[in-house]
């Protein structure tokens, strides 16, 4: 099932650079997660970087991806789990193009403010857009 989603995305993204195309698909998956949350009751608060410094975007993205797994676990929903897994694969493949960048002076995940799931997703979309704008 996940492979079919990736194949479909590959067809849609012809002409975009690979990493930029992946980030656009990450946003698409985030919007799918937003839609799924409307039908599933998830009352989770998640560590959220809402004011990320450009020099800390890789660190922040790693935190978002970790917290995303909480959504998958809490939802106990197959569609949610598949979408989260697909998003994580896409984001990690795009992050690997940044090499193993070590960012210093960035907040650890546990130091971030806990926010509700809607605020978390909005902040997540914002940081993905930062990656798109620099690719």
PDB file of C-alpha atoms in Angstrom:
ATOM      1  CA  UNK A   1       0.000   0.000   0.000  1.00  0.00           C
ATOM      2  CA  UNK A   2       2.730   2.462   0.934  1.00  0.00           C
ATOM      3  CA  UNK A   3       4.658   1.620  -2.241  1.00  0.00           C
ATOM      4  CA  UNK A   4       1.631   2.507  -4.342  1.00  0.00           C
ATOM      5  CA  UNK A   5       1.508   5.899  -2.689  1.00  0.00           C
ATOM      6  CA  UNK A   6       5.182   6.536  -3.379  1.00  0.00           C
ATOM      7  CA  UNK A   7       4.780   5.428  -7.029  1.00  0.00           C
ATOM      8  CA  UNK A   8       1.848   7.793  -7.471  1.00  0.00           C
ATOM      9  CA  UNK A   9       3.836  10.652  -5.953  1.00  0.00           C
ATOM     10  CA  UNK A  10       6.742   9.882  -8.295  1.00  0.00           C
ATOM     11  CA  UNK A  11       4.487  10.307 -11.298  1.00  0.00           C
ATOM     12  CA  UNK A  12       3.127  13.609 -10.025  1.00  0.00           C
ATOM     13  CA  UNK A  13       6.529  15.070  -9.229  1.00  0.00           C
ATOM     14  CA  UNK A  14       8.109  14.839 -12.673  1.00  0.00           C
ATOM     15  CA  UNK A  15      10.128  17.982 -13.304  1.00  0.00           C
ATOM     16  CA  UNK A  16      10.751  18.930  -9.676  1.00  0.00           C
ATOM     17  CA  UNK A  17      14.152  18.327  -8.102  1.00  0.00           C
ATOM     18  CA  UNK A  18      13.994  15.114  -6.041  1.00  0.00           C
ATOM     19  CA  UNK A  19      14.287  16.609  -2.552  1.00  0.00           C
ATOM     20  CA  UNK A  20      11.905  19.465  -3.306  1.00  0.00           C
ATOM     21  CA  UNK A  21       9.386  16.988  -4.708  1.00  0.00           C
ATOM     22  CA  UNK A  22       9.685  14.884  -1.540  1.00  0.00           C
ATOM     23  CA  UNK A  23       9.020  17.913   0.670  1.00  0.00           C
ATOM     24  CA  UNK A  24       5.891  18.722  -1.356  1.00  0.00           C
ATOM     25  CA  UNK A  25       4.710  15.142  -0.739  1.00  0.00           C
ATOM     26  CA  UNK A  26       5.471  15.526   2.974  1.00  0.00           C
ATOM     27  CA  UNK A  27       3.119  18.535   3.036  1.00  0.00           C
ATOM     28  CA  UNK A  28       0.508  16.505   1.171  1.00  0.00           C
ATOM     29  CA  UNK A  29       0.811  13.723   3.774  1.00  0.00           C
ATOM     30  CA  UNK A  30       0.544  16.286   6.595  1.00  0.00           C
ATOM     31  CA  UNK A  31      -2.703  17.559   5.089  1.00  0.00           C
ATOM     32  CA  UNK A  32      -3.952  13.954   4.893  1.00  0.00           C
ATOM     33  CA  UNK A  33      -3.095  13.544   8.589  1.00  0.00           C
ATOM     34  CA  UNK A  34      -5.020  16.761   9.364  1.00  0.00           C
ATOM     35  CA  UNK A  35      -8.042  15.320   7.544  1.00  0.00           C
ATOM     36  CA  UNK A  36      -7.749  11.968   9.347  1.00  0.00           C
ATOM     37  CA  UNK A  37      -7.550  13.717  12.726  1.00  0.00           C
ATOM     38  CA  UNK A  38     -10.985  15.222  12.039  1.00  0.00           C
ATOM     39  CA  UNK A  39     -12.478  11.714  12.049  1.00  0.00           C
ATOM     40  CA  UNK A  40     -10.325  10.193  14.809  1.00  0.00           C
ATOM     41  CA  UNK A  41     -10.263  11.567  18.335  1.00  0.00           C
ATOM     42  CA  UNK A  42      -6.644  12.063  19.346  1.00  0.00           C
ATOM     43  CA  UNK A  43      -6.101  14.122  22.461  1.00  0.00           C
ATOM     44  CA  UNK A  44      -2.327  14.367  22.381  1.00  0.00           C
ATOM     45  CA  UNK A  45       0.040  17.191  23.184  1.00  0.00           C
ATOM     46  CA  UNK A  46       3.298  17.046  21.291  1.00  0.00           C
ATOM     47  CA  UNK A  47       6.680  18.722  21.592  1.00  0.00           C
ATOM     48  CA  UNK A  48       6.471  21.481  19.002  1.00  0.00           C
ATOM     49  CA  UNK A  49       9.101  23.842  17.626  1.00  0.00           C
ATOM     50  CA  UNK A  50       7.005  26.836  16.636  1.00  0.00           C
ATOM     51  CA  UNK A  51       9.800  29.373  16.161  1.00  0.00           C
ATOM     52  CA  UNK A  52      12.604  27.410  14.530  1.00  0.00           C
ATOM     53  CA  UNK A  53      15.845  29.175  13.685  1.00  0.00           C
ATOM     54  CA  UNK A  54      17.044  28.348  10.142  1.00  0.00           C
ATOM     55  CA  UNK A  55      20.284  26.980  11.618  1.00  0.00           C
ATOM     56  CA  UNK A  56      18.269  24.459  13.646  1.00  0.00           C
ATOM     57  CA  UNK A  57      15.812  23.217  11.034  1.00  0.00           C
ATOM     58  CA  UNK A  58      17.322  19.706  10.688  1.00  0.00           C
ATOM     59  CA  UNK A  59      17.276  19.221  14.466  1.00  0.00           C
ATOM     60  CA  UNK A  60      13.688  20.509  14.623  1.00  0.00           C
ATOM     61  CA  UNK A  61      12.619  18.243  11.744  1.00  0.00           C
ATOM     62  CA  UNK A  62      14.011  15.206  13.572  1.00  0.00           C
ATOM     63  CA  UNK A  63      11.902  16.154  16.617  1.00  0.00           C
ATOM     64  CA  UNK A  64       8.786  16.529  14.484  1.00  0.00           C
ATOM     65  CA  UNK A  65       9.370  13.096  12.954  1.00  0.00           C
ATOM     66  CA  UNK A  66       9.767  11.513  16.401  1.00  0.00           C
ATOM     67  CA  UNK A  67       6.571  13.145  17.651  1.00  0.00           C
ATOM     68  CA  UNK A  68       4.732  12.047  14.514  1.00  0.00           C
ATOM     69  CA  UNK A  69       5.173   8.464  15.658  1.00  0.00           C
ATOM     70  CA  UNK A  70       3.153   9.361  18.771  1.00  0.00           C
ATOM     71  CA  UNK A  71       0.240  10.364  16.524  1.00  0.00           C
ATOM     72  CA  UNK A  72       0.488   7.055  14.685  1.00  0.00           C
ATOM     73  CA  UNK A  73       0.560   5.100  17.951  1.00  0.00           C
ATOM     74  CA  UNK A  74      -2.277   7.070  19.588  1.00  0.00           C
ATOM     75  CA  UNK A  75      -4.583   6.841  16.571  1.00  0.00           C
ATOM     76  CA  UNK A  76      -4.556   3.042  16.202  1.00  0.00           C
ATOM     77  CA  UNK A  77      -5.762   3.715  12.648  1.00  0.00           C
ATOM     78  CA  UNK A  78      -4.342   1.900   9.610  1.00  0.00           C
ATOM     79  CA  UNK A  79      -4.649   4.874   7.237  1.00  0.00           C
ATOM     80  CA  UNK A  80      -2.950   7.138   9.771  1.00  0.00           C
ATOM     81  CA  UNK A  81      -0.136   4.643  10.364  1.00  0.00           C
ATOM     82  CA  UNK A  82       0.498   4.211   6.631  1.00  0.00           C
ATOM     83  CA  UNK A  83       0.482   7.966   6.009  1.00  0.00           C
ATOM     84  CA  UNK A  84       2.860   8.610   8.927  1.00  0.00           C
ATOM     85  CA  UNK A  85       5.235   5.855   7.758  1.00  0.00           C
ATOM     86  CA  UNK A  86       5.231   7.224   4.210  1.00  0.00           C
ATOM     87  CA  UNK A  87       5.854  10.767   5.452  1.00  0.00           C
ATOM     88  CA  UNK A  88       8.774   9.628   7.626  1.00  0.00           C
ATOM     89  CA  UNK A  89      10.371   7.772   4.687  1.00  0.00           C
ATOM     90  CA  UNK A  90       9.994  10.813   2.402  1.00  0.00           C
ATOM     91  CA  UNK A  91      11.301  13.276   5.005  1.00  0.00           C
ATOM     92  CA  UNK A  92      14.265  11.100   5.968  1.00  0.00           C
ATOM     93  CA  UNK A  93      15.281  10.623   2.332  1.00  0.00           C
ATOM     94  CA  UNK A  94      15.155  14.405   1.871  1.00  0.00           C
ATOM     95  CA  UNK A  95      17.068  15.010   5.103  1.00  0.00           C
ATOM     96  CA  UNK A  96      19.819  12.626   3.981  1.00  0.00           C
ATOM     97  CA  UNK A  97      20.608  15.076   1.172  1.00  0.00           C
ATOM     98  CA  UNK A  98      21.737  17.504   3.880  1.00  0.00           C
ATOM     99  CA  UNK A  99      24.374  15.003   4.922  1.00  0.00           C
ATOM    100  CA  UNK A 100      24.942  14.436   8.599  1.00  0.00           C
ATOM    101  CA  UNK A 101      24.731  18.098   9.515  1.00  0.00           C
ATOM    102  CA  UNK A 102      25.395  18.737  13.180  1.00  0.00           C
ATOM    103  CA  UNK A 103      23.602  21.828  14.410  1.00  0.00           C
ATOM    104  CA  UNK A 104      24.731  23.382  17.666  1.00  0.00           C
ATOM    105  CA  UNK A 105      22.796  25.524  20.104  1.00  0.00           C
ATOM    106  CA  UNK A 106      19.450  23.970  19.146  1.00  0.00           C
ATOM    107  CA  UNK A 107      16.790  22.865  21.620  1.00  0.00           C
ATOM    108  CA  UNK A 108      16.380  19.172  22.358  1.00  0.00           C
ATOM    109  CA  UNK A 109      12.925  17.754  21.634  1.00  0.00           C
ATOM    110  CA  UNK A 110      12.033  17.558  25.338  1.00  0.00           C
ATOM    111  CA  UNK A 111      12.878  21.253  25.790  1.00  0.00           C
ATOM    112  CA  UNK A 112      10.206  22.301  23.307  1.00  0.00           C
ATOM    113  CA  UNK A 113       6.779  23.513  24.339  1.00  0.00           C
ATOM    114  CA  UNK A 114       3.979  20.951  24.237  1.00  0.00           C
ATOM    115  CA  UNK A 115       1.137  21.966  21.938  1.00  0.00           C
ATOM    116  CA  UNK A 116      -2.054  20.395  20.685  1.00  0.00           C
ATOM    117  CA  UNK A 117      -2.041  18.308  17.539  1.00  0.00           C
ATOM    118  CA  UNK A 118      -3.428  21.045  15.258  1.00  0.00           C
ATOM    119  CA  UNK A 119      -0.748  23.539  16.309  1.00  0.00           C
ATOM    120  CA  UNK A 120       1.856  20.778  15.936  1.00  0.00           C
ATOM    121  CA  UNK A 121       0.791  20.091  12.337  1.00  0.00           C
ATOM    122  CA  UNK A 122       0.750  23.796  11.423  1.00  0.00           C
ATOM    123  CA  UNK A 123       4.279  24.222  12.791  1.00  0.00           C
ATOM    124  CA  UNK A 124       5.366  21.050  10.975  1.00  0.00           C
ATOM    125  CA  UNK A 125       4.064  22.421   7.647  1.00  0.00           C
ATOM    126  CA  UNK A 126       5.911  25.690   8.328  1.00  0.00           C
ATOM    127  CA  UNK A 127       9.254  23.947   8.826  1.00  0.00           C
ATOM    128  CA  UNK A 128       8.776  21.804   5.706  1.00  0.00           C
ATOM    129  CA  UNK A 129       8.233  25.033   3.771  1.00  0.00           C
ATOM    130  CA  UNK A 130      11.580  26.256   5.124  1.00  0.00           C
ATOM    131  CA  UNK A 131      13.226  23.203   3.533  1.00  0.00           C
ATOM    132  CA  UNK A 132      11.408  23.802   0.227  1.00  0.00           C
ATOM    133  CA  UNK A 133      12.485  27.441   0.159  1.00  0.00           C
ATOM    134  CA  UNK A 134      16.163  26.518   0.584  1.00  0.00           C
ATOM    135  CA  UNK A 135      16.312  23.563  -1.820  1.00  0.00           C
TER     136      UNK A 135
END
